[in-house]
Coordinates of C-alpha atoms in Angstrom, one line a residue:
Chain A
M1472 CA 0.0 0.0 0.0
I1473 CA 2.9 2.4 0.8
L1474 CA 4.6 1.5 -2.5
L1475 CA 1.4 2.3 -4.4
K1476 CA 1.0 5.4 -2.5
N1477 CA 4.5 6.6 -3.4
T1478 CA 4.1 5.7 -7.1
Y1479 CA 0.8 7.4 -7.6
N1480 CA 1.3 10.2 -5.2
K1481 CA 3.1 12.5 -7.6
N1482 CA 0.9 11.9 -10.7
N1483 CA -2.5 11.4 -9.3
K1484 CA -3.0 12.5 -5.8
H1485 CA -6.8 12.0 -6.1
Y1486 CA -6.4 8.4 -7.2
C1487 CA -4.0 7.7 -4.3
N1488 CA -6.4 9.1 -1.7
K1489 CA -9.2 7.1 -3.2
F1490 CA -7.2 3.9 -3.1
E1491 CA -6.2 4.5 0.5
H1492 CA -9.7 5.2 1.5
N1493 CA -11.0 2.0 -0.1
S1494 CA -8.3 -0.1 1.8
I1495 CA -9.2 1.5 5.1
S1496 CA -12.9 0.8 4.4
K1497 CA -12.2 -2.8 3.6
M1498 CA -10.2 -3.2 6.8
K1499 CA -13.0 -1.6 8.8
T1500 CA -15.5 -4.0 7.2
K1501 CA -13.3 -6.9 8.0
S1502 CA -12.9 -5.8 11.6
I1503 CA -16.6 -5.3 12.0
I1504 CA -17.3 -8.8 10.6
L1505 CA -14.6 -10.3 12.9
L1506 CA -16.1 -8.5 15.9
Y1507 CA -19.6 -9.7 15.0
V1508 CA -18.4 -13.3 14.7
S1509 CA -16.6 -13.1 18.0
L1510 CA -19.7 -11.6 19.7
L1511 CA -21.9 -14.3 18.1
S1512 CA -19.6 -17.0 19.4
I1513 CA -19.5 -15.5 22.9
S1514 CA -23.3 -15.2 22.9
Q1515 CA -23.6 -18.9 21.8
I1516 CA -21.4 -19.9 24.7
Y1517 CA -23.4 -17.8 27.1
C1518 CA -26.7 -19.2 25.8
Q1519 CA -25.4 -22.8 26.5
H1520 CA -24.4 -21.7 29.9
T1521 CA -27.8 -20.2 30.7
E1522 CA -29.6 -23.3 29.5
Q1523 CA -27.4 -25.3 31.9
T1524 CA -28.4 -23.2 34.9
L1525 CA -32.0 -23.3 34.0
S1526 CA -32.1 -27.1 34.1
R1527 CA -34.8 -28.4 36.5
N1528 CA -33.0 -31.7 37.2
M1529 CA -30.2 -32.2 39.6
F1530 CA -28.2 -35.3 40.5
G1531 CA -25.8 -35.8 43.4
I1532 CA -25.2 -37.4 46.8
N1533 CA -27.0 -36.8 50.0
A1534 CA -26.6 -37.9 53.6
G1535 CA -29.4 -37.2 56.1
A1536 CA -31.4 -39.0 58.7
L1537 CA -34.7 -37.6 57.3
T1538 CA -33.8 -37.3 53.6
G1539 CA -31.9 -40.5 53.1
L1540 CA -28.4 -41.7 52.2
G1541 CA -26.8 -42.3 48.9
F1542 CA -27.3 -41.1 45.3
S1543 CA -29.9 -38.5 45.1
Y1544 CA -32.1 -36.9 42.4
K1545 CA -33.7 -33.5 42.7
R1546 CA -36.5 -32.1 40.6
L1547 CA -36.8 -28.3 40.9
F1548 CA -40.1 -26.4 40.7
A1549 CA -40.7 -22.7 41.0
N1550 CA -40.5 -22.5 44.8
S1551 CA -40.2 -26.1 45.8
T1552 CA -38.1 -29.2 45.3
I1553 CA -38.8 -32.9 45.4
Q1554 CA -35.7 -34.9 46.4
M1555 CA -35.3 -38.7 46.3
S1556 CA -32.3 -40.6 47.6
F1557 CA -31.4 -44.2 47.3
I1558 CA -28.5 -46.6 47.8
P1559 CA -28.6 -50.4 47.8
V1560 CA -25.7 -52.5 49.2
A1561 CA -25.8 -56.2 48.8
N1562 CA -23.6 -59.3 48.9
F1563 CA -25.0 -62.5 47.5
S1564 CA -22.6 -65.5 47.3
T1565 CA -22.9 -68.0 44.5
D1566 CA -22.0 -71.1 46.6
N1567 CA -24.2 -72.8 49.2
D1568 CA -22.7 -70.9 52.1
N1569 CA -25.1 -67.9 52.6
S1570 CA -23.9 -66.8 56.0
D1571 CA -22.2 -63.7 54.5
D1572 CA -25.1 -62.6 52.4
F1573 CA -26.7 -59.3 53.2
F1574 CA -28.8 -56.7 51.6
I1575 CA -29.0 -53.2 53.2
Y1576 CA -30.6 -50.2 51.7
S1577 CA -31.6 -46.6 52.3
A1578 CA -34.4 -44.8 50.6
G1579 CA -35.7 -41.3 51.3
I1580 CA -38.0 -38.8 49.8
S1581 CA -38.3 -35.2 50.9
Y1582 CA -40.0 -32.0 50.0
I1583 CA -38.1 -28.7 50.2
K1584 CA -40.0 -25.4 50.2
T1585 CA -38.1 -22.1 49.6
L1586 CA -39.2 -19.5 52.1
Q1587 CA -36.8 -16.7 51.1
H1588 CA -34.6 -16.2 48.0
H1589 CA -31.1 -14.6 48.3
K1590 CA -28.4 -14.0 45.8
Y1591 CA -26.3 -17.0 46.8
Y1592 CA -28.6 -19.2 48.8
N1593 CA -32.2 -19.9 49.6
F1594 CA -33.7 -20.2 53.1
T1595 CA -35.9 -23.3 53.1
F1596 CA -38.3 -25.5 55.0
Y1597 CA -38.1 -29.2 54.5
T1598 CA -39.9 -32.3 55.4
G1599 CA -38.8 -35.9 54.7
T1600 CA -39.2 -39.5 55.4
H1601 CA -36.5 -42.1 55.3
V1602 CA -36.6 -45.9 55.4
T1603 CA -33.5 -48.0 56.0
N1604 CA -32.2 -51.2 57.5
M1605 CA -28.6 -50.0 57.8
F1606 CA -28.7 -49.4 61.6
T1607 CA -31.3 -52.0 62.7
E1608 CA -32.1 -55.6 62.0
Y1609 CA -35.3 -54.6 60.4
S1610 CA -36.5 -51.7 58.2
A1611 CA -36.8 -48.5 60.4
A1612 CA -38.7 -45.5 59.2
N1613 CA -37.9 -41.9 60.2
I1614 CA -40.0 -38.8 59.7
G1615 CA -39.5 -35.2 60.5
C1616 CA -39.0 -31.6 59.3
G1617 CA -36.8 -28.6 59.7
L1618 CA -35.2 -25.5 58.3
G1619 CA -32.0 -24.9 56.3
F1620 CA -30.0 -23.4 53.6
V1621 CA -29.6 -24.4 49.9
F1622 CA -26.5 -22.6 48.6
N1623 CA -26.6 -22.1 44.8
T1624 CA -24.0 -21.7 42.1
N1625 CA -24.4 -21.9 38.3
F1626 CA -23.3 -25.5 38.3
Y1627 CA -24.2 -27.2 41.6
N1628 CA -25.9 -26.5 44.9
I1629 CA -25.3 -27.6 48.4
N1630 CA -28.0 -28.5 51.0
L1631 CA -27.3 -27.8 54.7
L1632 CA -30.5 -28.6 56.6
L1633 CA -31.2 -28.9 60.3
G1634 CA -34.4 -30.5 61.7
Y1635 CA -36.1 -32.6 64.2
G1636 CA -37.5 -36.0 63.7
A1637 CA -39.2 -39.2 65.0
F1638 CA -36.8 -42.1 64.4
D1639 CA -38.0 -45.7 64.0
F1640 CA -41.5 -44.3 64.7
L1641 CA -43.2 -47.6 63.8
N1642 CA -41.4 -49.6 66.5
E1643 CA -39.4 -47.8 69.2
T1644 CA -39.9 -44.1 68.7
V1645 CA -36.9 -41.9 69.4
L1646 CA -37.2 -38.1 69.2
W1647 CA -33.9 -36.6 68.2
P1648 CA -32.5 -33.6 66.1
S1649 CA -31.4 -34.3 62.6
A1650 CA -29.0 -32.9 60.1
E1651 CA -28.8 -33.3 56.4
I1652 CA -26.1 -32.5 53.9
G1653 CA -26.2 -32.9 50.1
W1654 CA -24.3 -31.9 47.0
F1655 CA -26.1 -31.8 43.6
Y1656 CA -25.1 -31.0 40.1
Y1657 CA -27.3 -29.7 37.3
F1658 CA -27.8 -32.0 34.4
Chain B
M1295 CA -17.5 39.3 59.5
K1296 CA -17.1 37.6 56.2
T1297 CA -14.5 35.2 57.6
L1298 CA -16.7 34.5 60.6
L1299 CA -19.6 33.6 58.3
I1300 CA -17.4 31.2 56.3
L1301 CA -16.2 29.5 59.4
L1302 CA -19.8 29.2 60.7
F1303 CA -20.9 27.7 57.4
S1304 CA -18.0 25.3 57.4
F1305 CA -18.8 24.2 60.9
T1306 CA -22.5 23.7 60.1
V1307 CA -21.7 21.6 57.0
N1308 CA -19.1 19.6 58.9
T1309 CA -21.6 18.9 61.7
C1310 CA -24.3 17.8 59.3
L1311 CA -21.9 15.4 57.4
H1312 CA -20.7 14.0 60.7
S1313 CA -24.2 13.3 61.9
Q1314 CA -25.0 11.6 58.5
N1315 CA -22.0 9.3 59.0
N1316 CA -23.2 8.3 62.4
D1317 CA -26.6 7.5 61.1
T1318 CA -25.0 5.2 58.5
L1319 CA -22.9 3.4 61.0
F1320 CA -25.5 2.9 63.7
T1321 CA -28.9 2.5 62.3
P1322 CA -31.7 3.4 64.7
S1323 CA -33.6 0.4 66.0
S1324 CA -36.7 -0.1 64.0
R1325 CA -40.2 -0.3 65.6
K1326 CA -40.8 -3.5 63.6
L1327 CA -40.6 -6.9 65.3
E1328 CA -37.4 -8.7 64.2
P1329 CA -37.8 -12.5 64.4
L1330 CA -34.8 -14.8 64.1
I1331 CA -34.7 -18.6 64.1
G1332 CA -31.8 -21.1 64.3
A1333 CA -29.7 -23.2 66.6
N1334 CA -27.8 -22.2 69.7
A1335 CA -25.6 -23.8 72.3
G1336 CA -24.7 -21.9 75.4
S1337 CA -24.4 -22.6 79.1
I1338 CA -26.8 -19.7 80.0
T1339 CA -28.9 -19.5 76.9
G1340 CA -29.5 -23.2 76.4
I1341 CA -28.9 -25.9 73.8
G1342 CA -31.1 -26.6 70.8
F1343 CA -33.4 -24.9 68.4
T1344 CA -33.7 -21.2 69.2
F1345 CA -36.2 -18.4 68.5
Q1346 CA -35.2 -14.8 69.1
A1347 CA -37.3 -11.7 68.7
W1348 CA -36.2 -8.1 68.9
Y1349 CA -38.5 -5.1 69.3
M1350 CA -36.6 -1.8 69.3
K1351 CA -33.7 -2.3 71.8
N1352 CA -35.2 -5.3 73.7
G1353 CA -35.0 -8.9 72.7
I1354 CA -36.0 -12.3 74.0
Q1355 CA -34.5 -15.7 73.2
I1356 CA -36.0 -19.1 73.8
T1357 CA -34.0 -22.2 73.2
S1358 CA -35.2 -25.7 73.6
M1359 CA -34.3 -29.3 72.7
P1360 CA -36.5 -32.2 73.9
I1361 CA -35.1 -35.6 73.3
Y1362 CA -36.9 -38.9 73.9
N1363 CA -34.9 -42.1 73.9
E1364 CA -36.7 -44.4 76.4
E1365 CA -36.2 -41.6 78.9
F1366 CA -36.9 -38.0 78.4
Y1367 CA -34.1 -35.4 78.2
Y1368 CA -34.5 -31.8 77.7
S1369 CA -32.7 -28.4 77.6
F1370 CA -34.7 -25.2 78.0
G1371 CA -33.3 -21.7 78.1
A1372 CA -34.9 -18.3 78.2
S1373 CA -32.9 -15.0 78.0
Y1374 CA -33.5 -11.3 78.0
L1375 CA -31.4 -9.3 75.6
R1376 CA -30.7 -5.5 75.7
E1377 CA -29.2 -3.9 72.6
M1378 CA -26.2 -1.6 73.3
V1379 CA -24.8 -0.7 69.9
K1380 CA -26.1 -1.7 66.5
S1381 CA -24.5 -1.1 63.1
K1382 CA -25.6 -2.3 59.7
N1383 CA -24.1 -5.8 60.2
T1384 CA -23.2 -6.0 63.8
R1385 CA -25.1 -5.8 67.1
F1386 CA -23.6 -5.7 70.6
F1387 CA -26.0 -6.6 73.4
L1388 CA -26.2 -7.5 77.1
Y1389 CA -28.0 -10.6 78.1
Y1390 CA -29.3 -12.3 81.2
G1391 CA -30.8 -15.8 81.1
F1392 CA -31.8 -19.0 82.8
H1393 CA -31.1 -22.5 81.6
S1394 CA -32.5 -25.8 82.9
S1395 CA -31.4 -29.1 81.6
N1396 CA -31.0 -32.8 82.5
F1397 CA -28.7 -33.6 79.5
F1398 CA -25.6 -34.1 81.7
Y1399 CA -27.0 -36.5 84.3
S1400 CA -28.0 -40.1 83.8
Y1401 CA -31.0 -39.9 86.1
K1402 CA -33.7 -38.0 84.4
D1403 CA -35.3 -36.3 87.5
F1404 CA -32.3 -34.2 88.2
S1405 CA -32.5 -30.8 86.7
Y1406 CA -29.3 -28.8 86.4
N1407 CA -30.2 -25.1 86.6
I1408 CA -27.9 -22.3 85.5
T1409 CA -28.5 -18.5 85.6
G1410 CA -26.3 -15.6 84.6
G1411 CA -25.5 -12.9 82.2
G1412 CA -22.9 -11.3 80.0
I1413 CA -22.2 -9.6 76.7
G1414 CA -22.9 -10.8 73.2
V1415 CA -22.3 -9.9 69.6
Q1416 CA -24.2 -10.7 66.5
V1417 CA -22.6 -10.5 63.0
A1418 CA -25.0 -10.7 60.1
H1419 CA -24.4 -11.3 56.4
D1420 CA -27.2 -11.5 53.9
G1421 CA -29.7 -12.8 56.6
I1422 CA -27.4 -15.3 58.2
V1423 CA -26.5 -14.3 61.8
L1424 CA -23.6 -15.6 63.8
Q1425 CA -24.1 -15.0 67.5
L1426 CA -21.4 -15.3 70.2
T1427 CA -22.0 -14.8 73.9
G1428 CA -19.8 -14.8 77.0
G1429 CA -20.4 -14.0 80.6
I1430 CA -20.5 -15.3 84.1
A1431 CA -23.0 -17.7 85.6
G1432 CA -24.1 -19.5 88.7
Y1433 CA -24.2 -23.2 87.9
N1434 CA -26.3 -25.9 89.6
I1435 CA -27.9 -23.2 91.7
T1436 CA -30.6 -25.4 93.2
Y1437 CA -28.2 -28.0 94.7
E1438 CA -24.6 -27.0 94.8
P1439 CA -24.1 -23.5 93.5
Q1440 CA -20.9 -22.7 91.7
I1441 CA -19.8 -19.5 89.9
N1442 CA -17.9 -19.9 86.7
I1443 CA -17.5 -18.3 83.3
A1444 CA -20.1 -19.0 80.6
A1445 CA -20.0 -19.0 76.8
G1446 CA -22.3 -19.7 73.9
A1447 CA -22.6 -19.7 70.1
G1448 CA -25.5 -19.7 67.7
L1449 CA -26.4 -19.6 64.1
L1450 CA -29.6 -17.8 63.2
Y1451 CA -31.6 -16.6 60.3
N1452 CA -33.1 -13.2 60.3
F1453 CA -36.5 -13.0 58.6
N1454 CA -36.4 -9.2 58.4
N1455 CA -33.2 -9.1 56.3
K1456 CA -34.5 -7.3 53.3

């Protein structure tokens, strides 16, 4: 461009200016197209990210006396959540000696209601029931309710709940405080 | 005269700005009831689930935890709180309370009674309130009274946080 400018500068100043002007315009156009493509790419990435955060399904792990132990699924609604936790542990031998065989499990279902929304967490009420034979010879059922916090990020959330429950209420009722913790990932 | 007027004006502006700063740091206690709920563990204030309510500079705190496991165990505490200083996120207060419990004895009919008072602080962030208390108390006052230091901690949620 400089060479052309020098060549034509003496003879035809007007032509040189026009040529220079066209080159700059082309560069500007290219820059605008490049910027547009970049912005489009960024917006696409952002859209994907937003869709991820808006998912209503969460999967994770949970441990709680009222909400259950093990793998856990959460279904999110506007101001409430249904949570289900389950874990089976079994040992079945193939030979005739069945003395080491066992099957233990934990299954829990709970309902979480959001009372107040905050930027990083929700203050919640929860109620749940949990059936397990992990700590007794038979299946014991627990039921109760409480309050707690659900901390939110764009990718996962953490449940920290504190409540009060009736443990093994079908047989020997024990009234005792309860705590629940859970980690869930959006999918 | 002109200098005097300028000085007077400067003094007035300075005083106004100073009073505005004070208002920002120490917000006046509202006439609205301020309820808090959470968990607390303290030798004077009690152990368990706690409910606290403030009205202007006065507050009450009730803490209770009943446990039934073949025998009945309990902890019950009631305290009066008096606000001293309050800023946007911090509140200093005096408290006096009574706590009765049979958690620490194997025979259920024995109640361990504690009474005393001290100073406390609440630090709040986005509705979550951490409370720390410390003071002096008379322990086992109905049987063998002893005087010793007292401490407590609590985690509360303030419903009037917005």
